[in-house]
């Protein structure tokens, strides 16, 4: 398989976008992106296929840091980092729900799984040992 035909990872695709538009694509300080930004990218950049662009934007907009910035009324930015709309209440609620679902999933993974079989009661001493111990107790007094 040649390098050209190998699928690019979302990280490689994101590096391409952040190199071209650093004001819009900053993974350390993500800003909510303009609705329909994929159309702007499509017009200005023909290097990425529709699938690659979709994967890159999905990976970026599903990052926990990005989702945490989606507060109702927060400014969305265009490719130049200029304000281009606001985050709606519905978008903010969806982002919070995704973050909560991830947190719940992580907490569930960290909890120990209940065992399929109930715990066995502690083993008792065999009767012979118990009798022997009583005999020793009586005779040692």
mmCIF file of C-alpha atoms in Angstrom:
data_model
loop_
_atom_site.group_PDB
_atom_site.id
_atom_site.type_symbol
_atom_site.label_atom_id
_atom_site.label_comp_id
_atom_site.label_asym_id
_atom_site.label_seq_id
_atom_site.Cartn_x
_atom_site.Cartn_y
_atom_site.Cartn_z
ATOM 1 C CA UNK A 1 0.000 0.000 0.000
ATOM 2 C CA UNK A 2 1.469 3.357 -0.975
ATOM 3 C CA UNK A 3 1.702 6.306 1.402
ATOM 4 C CA UNK A 4 -0.655 8.354 -0.785
ATOM 5 C CA UNK A 5 -3.440 5.775 -0.557
ATOM 6 C CA UNK A 6 -3.088 5.272 3.205
ATOM 7 C CA UNK A 7 -5.831 6.989 5.221
ATOM 8 C CA UNK A 8 -4.688 9.971 7.251
ATOM 9 C CA UNK A 9 -5.342 9.956 10.975
ATOM 10 C CA UNK A 10 -7.617 12.618 12.481
ATOM 11 C CA UNK A 11 -4.501 14.092 14.153
ATOM 12 C CA UNK A 12 -2.770 14.513 10.772
ATOM 13 C CA UNK A 13 -5.916 16.055 9.306
ATOM 14 C CA UNK A 14 -6.237 18.396 12.259
ATOM 15 C CA UNK A 15 -2.605 19.520 11.914
ATOM 16 C CA UNK A 16 -3.417 20.459 8.318
ATOM 17 C CA UNK A 17 -6.373 22.599 9.450
ATOM 18 C CA UNK A 18 -4.517 24.225 12.346
ATOM 19 C CA UNK A 19 -1.570 25.093 10.088
ATOM 20 C CA UNK A 20 -3.883 26.888 7.647
ATOM 21 C CA UNK A 21 -6.245 28.480 10.189
ATOM 22 C CA UNK A 22 -4.559 28.706 13.607
ATOM 23 C CA UNK A 23 -7.049 31.314 14.857
ATOM 24 C CA UNK A 24 -9.910 28.841 14.482
ATOM 25 C CA UNK A 25 -8.199 25.521 15.249
ATOM 26 C CA UNK A 26 -6.219 25.688 18.475
ATOM 27 C CA UNK A 27 -6.373 22.431 20.459
ATOM 28 C CA UNK A 28 -5.015 24.065 23.639
ATOM 29 C CA UNK A 29 -7.649 26.819 23.643
ATOM 30 C CA UNK A 30 -10.471 25.665 21.363
ATOM 31 C CA UNK A 31 -13.215 28.097 20.435
ATOM 32 C CA UNK A 32 -16.700 27.149 19.258
ATOM 33 C CA UNK A 33 -16.664 27.007 15.471
ATOM 34 C CA UNK A 34 -19.100 28.744 13.168
ATOM 35 C CA UNK A 35 -22.045 26.628 12.054
ATOM 36 C CA UNK A 36 -21.283 25.493 8.502
ATOM 37 C CA UNK A 37 -17.526 26.111 8.756
ATOM 38 C CA UNK A 38 -16.990 22.961 6.691
ATOM 39 C CA UNK A 39 -18.441 24.786 3.678
ATOM 40 C CA UNK A 40 -15.943 27.638 4.097
ATOM 41 C CA UNK A 41 -13.086 25.141 4.325
ATOM 42 C CA UNK A 42 -14.329 23.305 1.250
ATOM 43 C CA UNK A 43 -14.261 26.558 -0.778
ATOM 44 C CA UNK A 44 -10.804 27.617 0.442
ATOM 45 C CA UNK A 45 -9.050 24.244 0.656
ATOM 46 C CA UNK A 46 -9.299 21.498 -1.913
ATOM 47 C CA UNK A 47 -6.624 19.292 -0.328
ATOM 48 C CA UNK A 48 -8.952 17.338 1.959
ATOM 49 C CA UNK A 49 -11.655 14.983 0.751
ATOM 50 C CA UNK A 50 -15.161 15.344 2.170
ATOM 51 C CA UNK A 51 -14.575 12.279 4.353
ATOM 52 C CA UNK A 52 -11.235 13.582 5.652
ATOM 53 C CA UNK A 53 -12.721 16.978 6.460
ATOM 54 C CA UNK A 54 -15.670 15.352 8.219
ATOM 55 C CA UNK A 55 -13.355 13.136 10.311
ATOM 56 C CA UNK A 56 -11.080 16.052 11.247
ATOM 57 C CA UNK A 57 -13.955 18.306 12.298
ATOM 58 C CA UNK A 58 -15.664 15.504 14.191
ATOM 59 C CA UNK A 59 -12.484 14.701 16.147
ATOM 60 C CA UNK A 60 -11.964 18.385 16.981
ATOM 61 C CA UNK A 61 -15.556 19.135 17.961
ATOM 62 C CA UNK A 62 -15.779 16.008 20.153
ATOM 63 C CA UNK A 63 -12.718 16.902 22.264
ATOM 64 C CA UNK A 64 -13.599 17.431 25.924
ATOM 65 C CA UNK A 65 -11.880 20.837 25.901
ATOM 66 C CA UNK A 66 -13.967 21.946 22.910
ATOM 67 C CA UNK A 67 -17.219 20.680 24.416
ATOM 68 C CA UNK A 68 -16.448 22.432 27.707
ATOM 69 C CA UNK A 69 -16.250 25.767 25.851
ATOM 70 C CA UNK A 70 -19.745 25.420 24.385
ATOM 71 C CA UNK A 71 -21.597 27.633 26.842
ATOM 72 C CA UNK A 72 -24.913 29.161 25.803
ATOM 73 C CA UNK A 73 -24.274 32.587 24.276
ATOM 74 C CA UNK A 74 -20.529 32.040 23.761
ATOM 75 C CA UNK A 75 -19.184 33.471 20.505
ATOM 76 C CA UNK A 76 -18.531 31.102 17.622
ATOM 77 C CA UNK A 77 -15.593 31.910 15.323
ATOM 78 C CA UNK A 78 -14.955 31.715 11.599
ATOM 79 C CA UNK A 79 -11.696 30.582 9.998
ATOM 80 C CA UNK A 80 -10.035 33.928 10.791
ATOM 81 C CA UNK A 81 -11.026 33.753 14.466
ATOM 82 C CA UNK A 82 -13.645 36.517 14.091
ATOM 83 C CA UNK A 83 -17.043 36.188 15.797
ATOM 84 C CA UNK A 84 -19.611 34.420 13.619
ATOM 85 C CA UNK A 85 -22.689 33.642 15.666
ATOM 86 C CA UNK A 86 -23.350 32.341 19.147
ATOM 87 C CA UNK A 87 -23.697 28.959 20.792
ATOM 88 C CA UNK A 88 -27.382 28.121 21.180
ATOM 89 C CA UNK A 89 -28.940 26.773 24.367
ATOM 90 C CA UNK A 90 -29.577 23.459 22.586
ATOM 91 C CA UNK A 91 -25.943 23.149 21.450
ATOM 92 C CA UNK A 92 -24.718 23.941 24.966
ATOM 93 C CA UNK A 93 -27.068 21.330 26.459
ATOM 94 C CA UNK A 94 -25.912 18.713 23.936
ATOM 95 C CA UNK A 95 -22.264 19.422 24.781
ATOM 96 C CA UNK A 96 -22.906 19.116 28.519
ATOM 97 C CA UNK A 97 -24.796 15.846 27.962
ATOM 98 C CA UNK A 98 -21.876 14.414 25.966
ATOM 99 C CA UNK A 99 -19.418 15.406 28.698
ATOM 100 C CA UNK A 100 -21.613 13.875 31.410
ATOM 101 C CA UNK A 101 -22.022 10.660 29.420
ATOM 102 C CA UNK A 102 -18.247 10.387 29.046
ATOM 103 C CA UNK A 103 -17.725 10.998 32.750
ATOM 104 C CA UNK A 104 -20.316 8.360 33.649
ATOM 105 C CA UNK A 105 -18.722 5.888 31.261
ATOM 106 C CA UNK A 106 -15.281 6.476 32.811
ATOM 107 C CA UNK A 107 -16.660 6.032 36.321
ATOM 108 C CA UNK A 108 -18.415 2.828 35.270
ATOM 109 C CA UNK A 109 -15.169 1.462 33.828
ATOM 110 C CA UNK A 110 -13.348 2.191 37.082
ATOM 111 C CA UNK A 111 -15.891 0.341 39.241
ATOM 112 C CA UNK A 112 -15.059 -3.316 39.858
ATOM 113 C CA UNK A 113 -17.400 -5.703 38.100
ATOM 114 C CA UNK A 114 -19.598 -7.759 40.400
ATOM 115 C CA UNK A 115 -18.521 -11.366 40.423
ATOM 116 C CA UNK A 116 -20.841 -13.878 38.788
ATOM 117 C CA UNK A 117 -20.592 -16.265 41.741
ATOM 118 C CA UNK A 118 -21.389 -15.214 45.303
ATOM 119 C CA UNK A 119 -18.475 -15.198 47.675
ATOM 120 C CA UNK A 120 -17.934 -18.480 49.439
ATOM 121 C CA UNK A 121 -18.353 -18.370 53.215
ATOM 122 C CA UNK A 122 -15.118 -18.593 55.169
ATOM 123 C CA UNK A 123 -13.902 -22.148 55.505
ATOM 124 C CA UNK A 124 -14.424 -23.749 58.869
ATOM 125 C CA UNK A 125 -11.855 -25.850 60.595
ATOM 126 C CA UNK A 126 -12.337 -29.546 60.029
ATOM 127 C CA UNK A 127 -14.138 -31.228 62.932
ATOM 128 C CA UNK A 128 -11.105 -33.305 63.854
ATOM 129 C CA UNK A 129 -8.979 -30.164 64.228
ATOM 130 C CA UNK A 130 -11.643 -28.506 66.356
ATOM 131 C CA UNK A 131 -11.813 -31.537 68.672
ATOM 132 C CA UNK A 132 -8.038 -31.646 68.897
ATOM 133 C CA UNK A 133 -7.892 -27.943 69.739
ATOM 134 C CA UNK A 134 -10.491 -28.352 72.501
ATOM 135 C CA UNK A 135 -8.512 -31.261 73.947
ATOM 136 C CA UNK A 136 -5.347 -29.152 73.925
ATOM 137 C CA UNK A 137 -7.170 -26.269 75.586
ATOM 138 C CA UNK A 138 -8.508 -28.498 78.382
ATOM 139 C CA UNK A 139 -5.201 -30.192 79.022
ATOM 140 C CA UNK A 140 -3.116 -27.057 78.991
ATOM 141 C CA UNK A 141 -4.888 -25.528 81.978
#
